[in-house]
PDB file of C-alpha atoms in Angstrom:
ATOM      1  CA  UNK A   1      71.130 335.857 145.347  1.00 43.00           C
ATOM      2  CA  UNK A   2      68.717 332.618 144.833  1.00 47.00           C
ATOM      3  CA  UNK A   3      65.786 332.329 146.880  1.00 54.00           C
ATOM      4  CA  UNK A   4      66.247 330.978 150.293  1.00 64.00           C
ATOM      5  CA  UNK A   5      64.588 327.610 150.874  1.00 82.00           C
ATOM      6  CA  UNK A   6      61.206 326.951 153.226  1.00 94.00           C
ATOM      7  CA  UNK A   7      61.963 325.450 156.489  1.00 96.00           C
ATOM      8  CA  UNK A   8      60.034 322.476 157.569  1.00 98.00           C
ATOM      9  CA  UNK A   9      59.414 319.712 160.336  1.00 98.00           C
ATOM     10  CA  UNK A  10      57.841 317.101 159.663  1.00 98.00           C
ATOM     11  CA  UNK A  11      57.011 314.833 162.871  1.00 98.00           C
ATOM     12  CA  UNK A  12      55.941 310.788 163.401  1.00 98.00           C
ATOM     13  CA  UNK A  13      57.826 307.934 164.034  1.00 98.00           C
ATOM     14  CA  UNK A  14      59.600 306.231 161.324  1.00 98.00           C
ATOM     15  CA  UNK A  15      58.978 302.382 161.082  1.00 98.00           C
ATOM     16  CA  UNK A  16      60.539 299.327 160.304  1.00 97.00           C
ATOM     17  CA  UNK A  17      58.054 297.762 157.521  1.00 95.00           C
ATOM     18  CA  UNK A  18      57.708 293.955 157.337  1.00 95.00           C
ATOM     19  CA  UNK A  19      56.205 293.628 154.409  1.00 91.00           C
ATOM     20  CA  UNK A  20      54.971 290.117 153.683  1.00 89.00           C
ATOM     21  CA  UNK A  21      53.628 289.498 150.023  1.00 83.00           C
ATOM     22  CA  UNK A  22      52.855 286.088 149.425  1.00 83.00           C
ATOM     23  CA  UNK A  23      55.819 283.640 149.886  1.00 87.00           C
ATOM     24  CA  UNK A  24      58.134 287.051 149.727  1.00 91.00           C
ATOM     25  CA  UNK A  25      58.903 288.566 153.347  1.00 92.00           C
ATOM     26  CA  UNK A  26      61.058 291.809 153.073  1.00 93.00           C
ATOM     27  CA  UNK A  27      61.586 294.637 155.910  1.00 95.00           C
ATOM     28  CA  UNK A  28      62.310 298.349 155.021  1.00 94.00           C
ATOM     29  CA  UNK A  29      62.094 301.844 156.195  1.00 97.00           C
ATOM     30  CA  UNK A  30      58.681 303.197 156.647  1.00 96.00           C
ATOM     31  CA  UNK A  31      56.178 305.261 158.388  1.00 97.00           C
ATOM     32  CA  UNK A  32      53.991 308.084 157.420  1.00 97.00           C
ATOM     33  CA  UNK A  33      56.636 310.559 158.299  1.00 98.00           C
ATOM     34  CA  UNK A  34      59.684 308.901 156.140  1.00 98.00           C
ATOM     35  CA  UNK A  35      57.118 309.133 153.066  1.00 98.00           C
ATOM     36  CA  UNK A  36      55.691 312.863 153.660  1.00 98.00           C
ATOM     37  CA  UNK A  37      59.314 314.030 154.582  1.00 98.00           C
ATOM     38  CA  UNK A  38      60.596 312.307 150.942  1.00 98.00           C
ATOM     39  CA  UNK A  39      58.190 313.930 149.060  1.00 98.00           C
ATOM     40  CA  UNK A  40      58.332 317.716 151.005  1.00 97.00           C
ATOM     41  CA  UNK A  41      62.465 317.294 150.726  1.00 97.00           C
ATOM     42  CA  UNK A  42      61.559 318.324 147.015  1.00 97.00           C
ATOM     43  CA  UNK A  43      60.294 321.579 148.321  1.00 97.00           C
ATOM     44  CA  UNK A  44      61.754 322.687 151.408  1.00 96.00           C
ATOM     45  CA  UNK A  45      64.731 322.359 153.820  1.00 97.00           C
ATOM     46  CA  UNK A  46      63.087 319.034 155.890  1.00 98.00           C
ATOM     47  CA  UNK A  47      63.945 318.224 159.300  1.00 98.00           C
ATOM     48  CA  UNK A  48      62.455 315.131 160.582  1.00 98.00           C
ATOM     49  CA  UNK A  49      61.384 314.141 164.602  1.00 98.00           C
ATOM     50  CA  UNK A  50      60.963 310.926 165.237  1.00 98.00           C
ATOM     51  CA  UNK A  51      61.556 308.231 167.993  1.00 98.00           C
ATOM     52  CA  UNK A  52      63.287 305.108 167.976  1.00 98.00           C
ATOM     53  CA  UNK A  53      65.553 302.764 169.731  1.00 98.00           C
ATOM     54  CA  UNK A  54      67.717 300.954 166.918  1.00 96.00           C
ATOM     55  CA  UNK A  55      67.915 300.948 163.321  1.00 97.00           C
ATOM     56  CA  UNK A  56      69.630 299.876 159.978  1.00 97.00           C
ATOM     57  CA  UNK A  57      72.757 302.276 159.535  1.00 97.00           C
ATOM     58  CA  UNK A  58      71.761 302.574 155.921  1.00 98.00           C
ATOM     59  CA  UNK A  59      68.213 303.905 156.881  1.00 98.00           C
ATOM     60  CA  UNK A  60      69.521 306.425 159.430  1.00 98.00           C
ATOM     61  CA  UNK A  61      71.682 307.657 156.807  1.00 98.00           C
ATOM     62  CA  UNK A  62      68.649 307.850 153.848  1.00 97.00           C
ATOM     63  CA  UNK A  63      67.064 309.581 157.009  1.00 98.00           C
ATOM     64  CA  UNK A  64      69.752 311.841 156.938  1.00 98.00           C
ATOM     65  CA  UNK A  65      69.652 312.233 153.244  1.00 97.00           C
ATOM     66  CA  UNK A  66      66.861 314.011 153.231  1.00 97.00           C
ATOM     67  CA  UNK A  67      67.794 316.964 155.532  1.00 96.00           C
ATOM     68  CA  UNK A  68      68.118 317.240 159.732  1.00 97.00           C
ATOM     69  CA  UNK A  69      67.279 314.276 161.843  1.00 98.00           C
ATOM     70  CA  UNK A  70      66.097 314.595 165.197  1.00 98.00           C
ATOM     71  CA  UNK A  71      65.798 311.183 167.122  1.00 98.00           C
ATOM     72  CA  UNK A  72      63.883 310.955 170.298  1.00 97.00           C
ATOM     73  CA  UNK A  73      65.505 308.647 173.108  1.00 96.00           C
ATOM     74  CA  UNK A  74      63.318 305.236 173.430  1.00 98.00           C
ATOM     75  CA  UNK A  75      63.744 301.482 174.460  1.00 98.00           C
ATOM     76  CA  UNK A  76      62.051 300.033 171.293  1.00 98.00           C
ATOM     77  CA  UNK A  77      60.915 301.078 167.399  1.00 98.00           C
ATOM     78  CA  UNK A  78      57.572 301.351 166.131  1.00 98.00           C
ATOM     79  CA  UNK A  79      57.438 298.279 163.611  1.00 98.00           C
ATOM     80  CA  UNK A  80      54.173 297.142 161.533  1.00 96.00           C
ATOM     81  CA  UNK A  81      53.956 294.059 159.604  1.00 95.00           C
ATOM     82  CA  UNK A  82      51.967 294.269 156.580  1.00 89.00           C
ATOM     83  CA  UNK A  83      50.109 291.613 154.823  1.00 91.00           C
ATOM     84  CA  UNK A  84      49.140 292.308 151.515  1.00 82.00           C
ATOM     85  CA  UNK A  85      46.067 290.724 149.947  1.00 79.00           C
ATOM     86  CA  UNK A  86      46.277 292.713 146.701  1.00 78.00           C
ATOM     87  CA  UNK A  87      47.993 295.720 145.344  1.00 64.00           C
ATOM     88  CA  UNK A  88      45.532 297.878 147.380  1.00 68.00           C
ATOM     89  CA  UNK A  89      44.365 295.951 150.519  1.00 77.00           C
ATOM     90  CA  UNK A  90      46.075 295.115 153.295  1.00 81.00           C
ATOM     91  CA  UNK A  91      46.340 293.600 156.567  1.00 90.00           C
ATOM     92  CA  UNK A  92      48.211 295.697 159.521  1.00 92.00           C
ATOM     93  CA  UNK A  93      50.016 294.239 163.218  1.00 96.00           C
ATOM     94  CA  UNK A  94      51.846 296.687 165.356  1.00 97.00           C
ATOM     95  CA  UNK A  95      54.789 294.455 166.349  1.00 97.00           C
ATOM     96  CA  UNK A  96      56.606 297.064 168.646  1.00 98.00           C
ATOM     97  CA  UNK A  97      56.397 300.977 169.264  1.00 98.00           C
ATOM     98  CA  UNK A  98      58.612 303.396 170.327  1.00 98.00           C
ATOM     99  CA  UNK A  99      58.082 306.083 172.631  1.00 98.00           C
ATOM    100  CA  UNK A 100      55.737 309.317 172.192  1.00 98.00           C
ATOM    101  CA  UNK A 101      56.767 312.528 170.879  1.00 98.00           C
ATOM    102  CA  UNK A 102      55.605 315.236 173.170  1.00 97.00           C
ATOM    103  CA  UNK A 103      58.402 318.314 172.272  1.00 95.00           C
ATOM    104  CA  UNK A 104      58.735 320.108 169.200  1.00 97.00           C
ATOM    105  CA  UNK A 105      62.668 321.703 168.111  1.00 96.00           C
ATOM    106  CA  UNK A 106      62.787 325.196 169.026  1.00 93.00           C
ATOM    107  CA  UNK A 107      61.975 328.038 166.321  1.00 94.00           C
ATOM    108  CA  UNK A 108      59.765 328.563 164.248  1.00 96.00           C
ATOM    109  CA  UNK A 109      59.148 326.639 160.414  1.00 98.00           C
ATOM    110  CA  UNK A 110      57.242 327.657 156.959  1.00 97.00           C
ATOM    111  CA  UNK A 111      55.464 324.403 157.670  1.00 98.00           C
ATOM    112  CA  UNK A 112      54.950 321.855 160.204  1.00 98.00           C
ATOM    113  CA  UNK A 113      53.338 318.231 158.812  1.00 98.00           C
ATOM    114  CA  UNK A 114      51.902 316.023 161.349  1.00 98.00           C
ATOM    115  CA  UNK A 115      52.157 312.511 160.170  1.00 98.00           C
ATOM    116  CA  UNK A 116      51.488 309.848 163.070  1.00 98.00           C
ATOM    117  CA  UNK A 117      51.642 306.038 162.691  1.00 97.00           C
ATOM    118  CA  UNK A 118      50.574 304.847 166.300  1.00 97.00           C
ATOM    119  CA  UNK A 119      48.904 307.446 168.858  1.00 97.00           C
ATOM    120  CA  UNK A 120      52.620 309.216 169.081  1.00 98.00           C
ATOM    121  CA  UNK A 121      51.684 312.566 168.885  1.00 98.00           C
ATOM    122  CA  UNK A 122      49.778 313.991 171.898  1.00 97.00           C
ATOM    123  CA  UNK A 123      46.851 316.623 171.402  1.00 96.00           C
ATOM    124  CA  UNK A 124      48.912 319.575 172.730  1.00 97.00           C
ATOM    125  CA  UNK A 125      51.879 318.884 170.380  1.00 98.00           C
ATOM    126  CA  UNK A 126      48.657 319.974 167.563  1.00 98.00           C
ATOM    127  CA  UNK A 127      48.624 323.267 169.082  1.00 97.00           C
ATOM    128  CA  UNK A 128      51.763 323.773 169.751  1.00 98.00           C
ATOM    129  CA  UNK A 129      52.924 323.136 165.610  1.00 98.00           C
ATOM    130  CA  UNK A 130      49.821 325.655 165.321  1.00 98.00           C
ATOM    131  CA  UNK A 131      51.043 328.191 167.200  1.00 97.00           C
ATOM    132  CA  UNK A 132      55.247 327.682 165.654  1.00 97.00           C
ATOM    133  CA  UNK A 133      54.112 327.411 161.813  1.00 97.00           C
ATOM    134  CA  UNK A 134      52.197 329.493 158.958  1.00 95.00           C
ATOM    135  CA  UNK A 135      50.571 326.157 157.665  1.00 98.00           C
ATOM    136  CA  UNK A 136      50.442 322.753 159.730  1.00 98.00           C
ATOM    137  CA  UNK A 137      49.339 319.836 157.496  1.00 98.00           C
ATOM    138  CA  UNK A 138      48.195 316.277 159.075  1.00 98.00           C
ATOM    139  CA  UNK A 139      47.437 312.976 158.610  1.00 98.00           C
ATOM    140  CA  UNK A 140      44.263 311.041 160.334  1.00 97.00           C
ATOM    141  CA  UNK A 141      45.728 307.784 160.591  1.00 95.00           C
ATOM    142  CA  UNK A 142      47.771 307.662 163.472  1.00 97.00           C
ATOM    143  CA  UNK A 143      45.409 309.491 165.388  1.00 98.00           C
ATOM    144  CA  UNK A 144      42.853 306.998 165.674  1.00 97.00           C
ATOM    145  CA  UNK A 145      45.270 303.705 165.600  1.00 96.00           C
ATOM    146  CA  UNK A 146      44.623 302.238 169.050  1.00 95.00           C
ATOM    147  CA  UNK A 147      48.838 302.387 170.468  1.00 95.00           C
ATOM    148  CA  UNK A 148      48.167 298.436 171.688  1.00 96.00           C
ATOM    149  CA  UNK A 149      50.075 295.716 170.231  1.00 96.00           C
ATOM    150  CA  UNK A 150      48.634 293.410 167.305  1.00 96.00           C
ATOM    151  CA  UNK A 151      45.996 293.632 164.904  1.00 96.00           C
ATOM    152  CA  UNK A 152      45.948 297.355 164.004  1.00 95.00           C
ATOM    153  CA  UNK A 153      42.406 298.963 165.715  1.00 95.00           C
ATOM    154  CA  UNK A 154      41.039 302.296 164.668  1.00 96.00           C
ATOM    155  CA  UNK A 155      39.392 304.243 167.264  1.00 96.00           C
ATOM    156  CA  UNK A 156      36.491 306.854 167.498  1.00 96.00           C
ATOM    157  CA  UNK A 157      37.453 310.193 168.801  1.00 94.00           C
ATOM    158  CA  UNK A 158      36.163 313.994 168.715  1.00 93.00           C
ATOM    159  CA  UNK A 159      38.205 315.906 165.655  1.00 93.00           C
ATOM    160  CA  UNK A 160      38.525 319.258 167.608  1.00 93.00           C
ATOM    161  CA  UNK A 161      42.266 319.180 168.625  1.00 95.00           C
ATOM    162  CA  UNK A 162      42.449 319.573 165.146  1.00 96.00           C
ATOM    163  CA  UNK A 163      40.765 322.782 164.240  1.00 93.00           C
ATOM    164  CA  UNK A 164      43.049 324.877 162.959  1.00 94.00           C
ATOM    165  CA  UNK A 165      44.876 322.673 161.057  1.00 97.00           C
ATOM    166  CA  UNK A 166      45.347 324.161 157.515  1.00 98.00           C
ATOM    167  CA  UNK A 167      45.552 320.946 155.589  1.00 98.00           C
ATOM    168  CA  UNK A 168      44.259 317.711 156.723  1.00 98.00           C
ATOM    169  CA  UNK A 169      44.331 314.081 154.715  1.00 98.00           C
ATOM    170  CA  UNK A 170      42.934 310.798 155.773  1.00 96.00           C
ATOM    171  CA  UNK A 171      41.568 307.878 153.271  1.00 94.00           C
ATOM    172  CA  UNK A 172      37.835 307.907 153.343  1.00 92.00           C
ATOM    173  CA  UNK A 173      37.525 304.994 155.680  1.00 90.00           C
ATOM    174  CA  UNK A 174      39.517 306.256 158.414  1.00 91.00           C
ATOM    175  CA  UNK A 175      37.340 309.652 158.268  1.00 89.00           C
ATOM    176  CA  UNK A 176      34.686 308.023 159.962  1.00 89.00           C
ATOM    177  CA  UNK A 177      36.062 307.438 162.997  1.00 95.00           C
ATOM    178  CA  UNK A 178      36.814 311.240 163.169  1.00 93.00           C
ATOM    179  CA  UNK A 179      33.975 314.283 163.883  1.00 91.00           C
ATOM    180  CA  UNK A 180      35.160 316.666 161.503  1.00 88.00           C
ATOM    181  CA  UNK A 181      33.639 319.508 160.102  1.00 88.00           C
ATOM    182  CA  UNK A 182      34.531 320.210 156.009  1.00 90.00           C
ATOM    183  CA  UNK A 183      34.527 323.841 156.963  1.00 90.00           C
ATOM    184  CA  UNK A 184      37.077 323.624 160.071  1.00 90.00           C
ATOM    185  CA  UNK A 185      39.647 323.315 157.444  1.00 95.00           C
ATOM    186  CA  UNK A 186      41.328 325.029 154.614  1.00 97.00           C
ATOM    187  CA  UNK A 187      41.857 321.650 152.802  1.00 98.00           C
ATOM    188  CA  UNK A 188      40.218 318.593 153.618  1.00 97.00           C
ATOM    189  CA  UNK A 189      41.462 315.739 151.068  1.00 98.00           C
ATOM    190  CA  UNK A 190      39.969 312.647 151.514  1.00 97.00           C
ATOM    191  CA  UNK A 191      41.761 309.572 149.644  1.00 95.00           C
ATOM    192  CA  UNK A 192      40.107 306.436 148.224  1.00 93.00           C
ATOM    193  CA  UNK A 193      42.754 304.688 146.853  1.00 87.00           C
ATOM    194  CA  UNK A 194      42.961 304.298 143.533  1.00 89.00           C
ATOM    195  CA  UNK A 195      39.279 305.215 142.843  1.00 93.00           C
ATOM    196  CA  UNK A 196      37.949 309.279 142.812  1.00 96.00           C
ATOM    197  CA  UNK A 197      38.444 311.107 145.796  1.00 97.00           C
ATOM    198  CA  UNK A 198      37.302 314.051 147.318  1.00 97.00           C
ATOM    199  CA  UNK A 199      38.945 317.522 148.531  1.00 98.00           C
ATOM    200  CA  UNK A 200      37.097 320.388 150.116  1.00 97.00           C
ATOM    201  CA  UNK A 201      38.376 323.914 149.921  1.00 97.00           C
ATOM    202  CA  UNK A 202      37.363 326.249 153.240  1.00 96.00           C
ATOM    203  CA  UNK A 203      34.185 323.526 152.493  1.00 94.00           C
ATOM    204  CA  UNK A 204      33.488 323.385 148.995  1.00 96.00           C
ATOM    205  CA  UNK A 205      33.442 320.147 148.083  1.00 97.00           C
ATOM    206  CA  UNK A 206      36.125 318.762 144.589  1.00 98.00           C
ATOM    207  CA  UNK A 207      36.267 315.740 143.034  1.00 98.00           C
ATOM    208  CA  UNK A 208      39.840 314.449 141.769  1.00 98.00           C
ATOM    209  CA  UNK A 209      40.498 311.672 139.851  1.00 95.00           C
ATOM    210  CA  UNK A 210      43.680 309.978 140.626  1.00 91.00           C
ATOM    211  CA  UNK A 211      45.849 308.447 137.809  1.00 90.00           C
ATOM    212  CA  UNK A 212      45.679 304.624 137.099  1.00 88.00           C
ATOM    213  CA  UNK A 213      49.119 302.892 137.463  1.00 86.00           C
ATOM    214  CA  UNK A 214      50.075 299.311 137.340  1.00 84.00           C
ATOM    215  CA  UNK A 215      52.000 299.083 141.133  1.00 81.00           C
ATOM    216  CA  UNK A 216      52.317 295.590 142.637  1.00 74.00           C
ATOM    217  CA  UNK A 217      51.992 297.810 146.377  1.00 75.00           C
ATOM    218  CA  UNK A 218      50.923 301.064 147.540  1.00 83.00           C
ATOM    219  CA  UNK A 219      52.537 301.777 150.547  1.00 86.00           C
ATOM    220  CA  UNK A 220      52.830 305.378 151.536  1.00 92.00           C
ATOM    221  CA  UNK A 221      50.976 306.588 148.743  1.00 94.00           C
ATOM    222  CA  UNK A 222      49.062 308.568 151.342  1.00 95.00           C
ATOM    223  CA  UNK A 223      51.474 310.602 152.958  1.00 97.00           C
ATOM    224  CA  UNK A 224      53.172 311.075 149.896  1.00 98.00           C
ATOM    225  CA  UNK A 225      50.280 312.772 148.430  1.00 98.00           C
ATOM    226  CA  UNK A 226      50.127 314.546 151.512  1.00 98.00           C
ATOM    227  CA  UNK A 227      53.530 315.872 151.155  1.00 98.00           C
ATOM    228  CA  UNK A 228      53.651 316.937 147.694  1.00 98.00           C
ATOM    229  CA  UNK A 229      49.644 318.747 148.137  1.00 98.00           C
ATOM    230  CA  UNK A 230      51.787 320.535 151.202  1.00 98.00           C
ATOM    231  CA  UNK A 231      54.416 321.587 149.053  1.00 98.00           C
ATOM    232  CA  UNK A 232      52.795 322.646 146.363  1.00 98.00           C
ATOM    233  CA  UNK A 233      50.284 324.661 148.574  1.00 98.00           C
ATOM    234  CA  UNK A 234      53.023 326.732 149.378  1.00 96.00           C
ATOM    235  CA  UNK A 235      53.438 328.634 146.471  1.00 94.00           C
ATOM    236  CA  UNK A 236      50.525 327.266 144.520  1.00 97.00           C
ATOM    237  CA  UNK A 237      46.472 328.021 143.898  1.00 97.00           C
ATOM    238  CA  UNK A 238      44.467 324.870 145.464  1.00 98.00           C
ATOM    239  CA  UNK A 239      43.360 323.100 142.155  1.00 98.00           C
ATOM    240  CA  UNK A 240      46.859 323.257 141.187  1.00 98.00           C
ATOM    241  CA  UNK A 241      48.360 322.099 143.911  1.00 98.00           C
ATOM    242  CA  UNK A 242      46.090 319.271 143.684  1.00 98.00           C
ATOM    243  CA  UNK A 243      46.566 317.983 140.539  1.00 98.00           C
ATOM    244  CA  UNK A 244      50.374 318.148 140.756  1.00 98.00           C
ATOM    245  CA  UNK A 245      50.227 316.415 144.078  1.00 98.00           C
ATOM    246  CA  UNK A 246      47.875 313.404 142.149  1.00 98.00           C
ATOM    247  CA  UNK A 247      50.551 313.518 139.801  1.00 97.00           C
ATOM    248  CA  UNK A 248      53.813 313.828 142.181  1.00 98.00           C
ATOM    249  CA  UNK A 249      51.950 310.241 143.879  1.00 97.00           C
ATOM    250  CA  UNK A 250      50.967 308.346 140.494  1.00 96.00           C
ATOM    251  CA  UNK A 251      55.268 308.526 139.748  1.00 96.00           C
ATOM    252  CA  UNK A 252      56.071 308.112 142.849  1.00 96.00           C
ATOM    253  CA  UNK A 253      54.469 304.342 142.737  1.00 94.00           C
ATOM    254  CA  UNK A 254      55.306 304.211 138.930  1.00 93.00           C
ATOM    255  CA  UNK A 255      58.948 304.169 140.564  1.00 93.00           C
ATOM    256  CA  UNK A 256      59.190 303.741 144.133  1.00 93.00           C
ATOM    257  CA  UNK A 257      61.056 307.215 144.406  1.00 94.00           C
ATOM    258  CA  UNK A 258      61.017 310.747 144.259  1.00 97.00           C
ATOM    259  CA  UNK A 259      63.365 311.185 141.564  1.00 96.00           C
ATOM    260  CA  UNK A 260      62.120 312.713 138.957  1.00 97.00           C
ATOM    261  CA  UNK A 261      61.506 315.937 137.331  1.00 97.00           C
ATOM    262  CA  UNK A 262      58.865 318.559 138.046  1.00 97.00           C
ATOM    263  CA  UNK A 263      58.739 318.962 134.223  1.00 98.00           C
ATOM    264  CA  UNK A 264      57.133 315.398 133.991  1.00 97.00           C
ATOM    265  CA  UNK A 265      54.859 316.254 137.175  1.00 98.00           C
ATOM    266  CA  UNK A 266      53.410 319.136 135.168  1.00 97.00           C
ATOM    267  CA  UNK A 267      52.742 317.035 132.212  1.00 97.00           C
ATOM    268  CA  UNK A 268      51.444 314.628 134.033  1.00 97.00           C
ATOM    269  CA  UNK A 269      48.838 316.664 136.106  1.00 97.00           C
ATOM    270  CA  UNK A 270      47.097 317.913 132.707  1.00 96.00           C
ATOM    271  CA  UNK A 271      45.858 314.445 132.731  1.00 95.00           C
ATOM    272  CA  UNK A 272      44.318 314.087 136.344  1.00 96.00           C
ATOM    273  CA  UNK A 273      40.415 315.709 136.538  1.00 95.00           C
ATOM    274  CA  UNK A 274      39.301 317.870 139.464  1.00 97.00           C
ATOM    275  CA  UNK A 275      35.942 318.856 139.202  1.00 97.00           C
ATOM    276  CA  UNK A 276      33.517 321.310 141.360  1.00 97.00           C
ATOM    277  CA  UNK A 277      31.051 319.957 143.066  1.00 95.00           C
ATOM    278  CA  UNK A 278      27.201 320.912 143.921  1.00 84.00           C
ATOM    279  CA  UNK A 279      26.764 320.990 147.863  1.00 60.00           C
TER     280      UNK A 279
END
């Protein structure tokens, strides 16, 4: 009999992208939640909750692609428009969002991810995932995007309706605005683009090095690195599930997907550095 597959939620709204590069204006499927939930689909059975009003069939059905999809009732859909300045910076509106997500599906999962885009998920839907899942991975960002319309705000807040959470990402900026304790955590990974960043184990402090790669954009390159570190981490040690998930990212912008082999992830991860660090 072959192994049964991992079951696993992943939660956020998915967004309609504007994406405006220079003279070139094109709209997509987005949101932290599409990205983790593309990644993890290479690890687990994925079932997605989200909350929208309307969109493309074609997205519903990628949606759909990648495993169960659970749609919230609400009168409008989150949408962002992005401005990008380079292949790294950019500029972020909130153009419309769609209604909060304040149930989980019943049952219980081998992993719960937590991947807001615009205040959507309420502090007792944290403890609930922690009490319905053996690890519960999140991401900072939507937690501390003011919900208001227009230029995207970040906003301070206390970090400890998060304790318990097993893995936790955010990109070194958006830490900041978060009072977080290294050791509240099993993994802390803290993204800098495409410069070093840092990952703490139970506190210890790593540095990883991601790979360079020529990408004209680098959306969701986050919370695909946080769903490939979550899958890995279910079967793997911490320093390898680390440099697989740098690796699982770098090919992921080399070609806008996920579809490629694991072989090539492996290869690839020989090249990316994680290092110990003192303090």
């Amino acid at each position: 009999m072959g192994r049964v597959k991992m079951r696993c939620l992943v939660v956020g709204h998915v967004v309609r992208d504007v994406i405006k590069r220079g003279s070139k204006i094109e709209e997509r499927l987005g949101g932290g939640a599409y990205y983790s939930a593309l990644a993890l689909s290479r690890f687990c059975d994925v079932e997605v909750l989200t909350s929208f009003s309307t969109l493309p069939e074609e997205w519903i059905d990628e949606l759909r692609s990648l495993g169960k999809l659970t749609v919230l009732p609400s009168e409008e859909t989150t949408s962002y428009e992005l401005t990008y300045l380079d292949s790294n910076r950019r500029e972020l509106r909130l153009i419309s969002r769609a209604s909060s997500i304040n149930e989980l599906p019943a049952g219980r999962y081998d992993t719960i991810l937590l991947n807001p885009v615009a205040n959507e998920i309420p502090e007792g839907l944290v403890r609930e995932a922690l009490d319905r899942a053996k690890l519960v991975s999140a991401d900072v960002q939507g937690f501390i995007r003011s919900p208001e319309l227009g230029q995207v705000r970040l906003i301070r807040r206390g970090g400890s309706f998060l304790k318990g959470v097993n893995v936790l990402h955010g990109d070194v900026n958006e830490m900041g605005y978060l009072t977080l304790n290294p050791d509240s955590f099993d993994v802390l990974l803290l993204s800098n683009g495409p410069n070093p960043g840092t990952a703490y184990l139970r506190g210890r402090p790593y540095r990883f090095v991601p790979v360079k790669v020529d990408v004209e954009e680098s959306t969701g390159a986050g919370d695909i690195f946080l769903g490939a570190f979550t899958g890995f981490y279910l079967n793997c040690p911490f320093i390898q599930s680390l440099k697989r998930a740098v690796a699982f990212t770098a090919l992921f912008l080399k070609y806008r997907s996920v579809d490629f082999g694991m072989d090539e992830v492996g290869e690839l991860s020989k090249r990316v550095t994680v290092e110990a660090l003192s303090g």
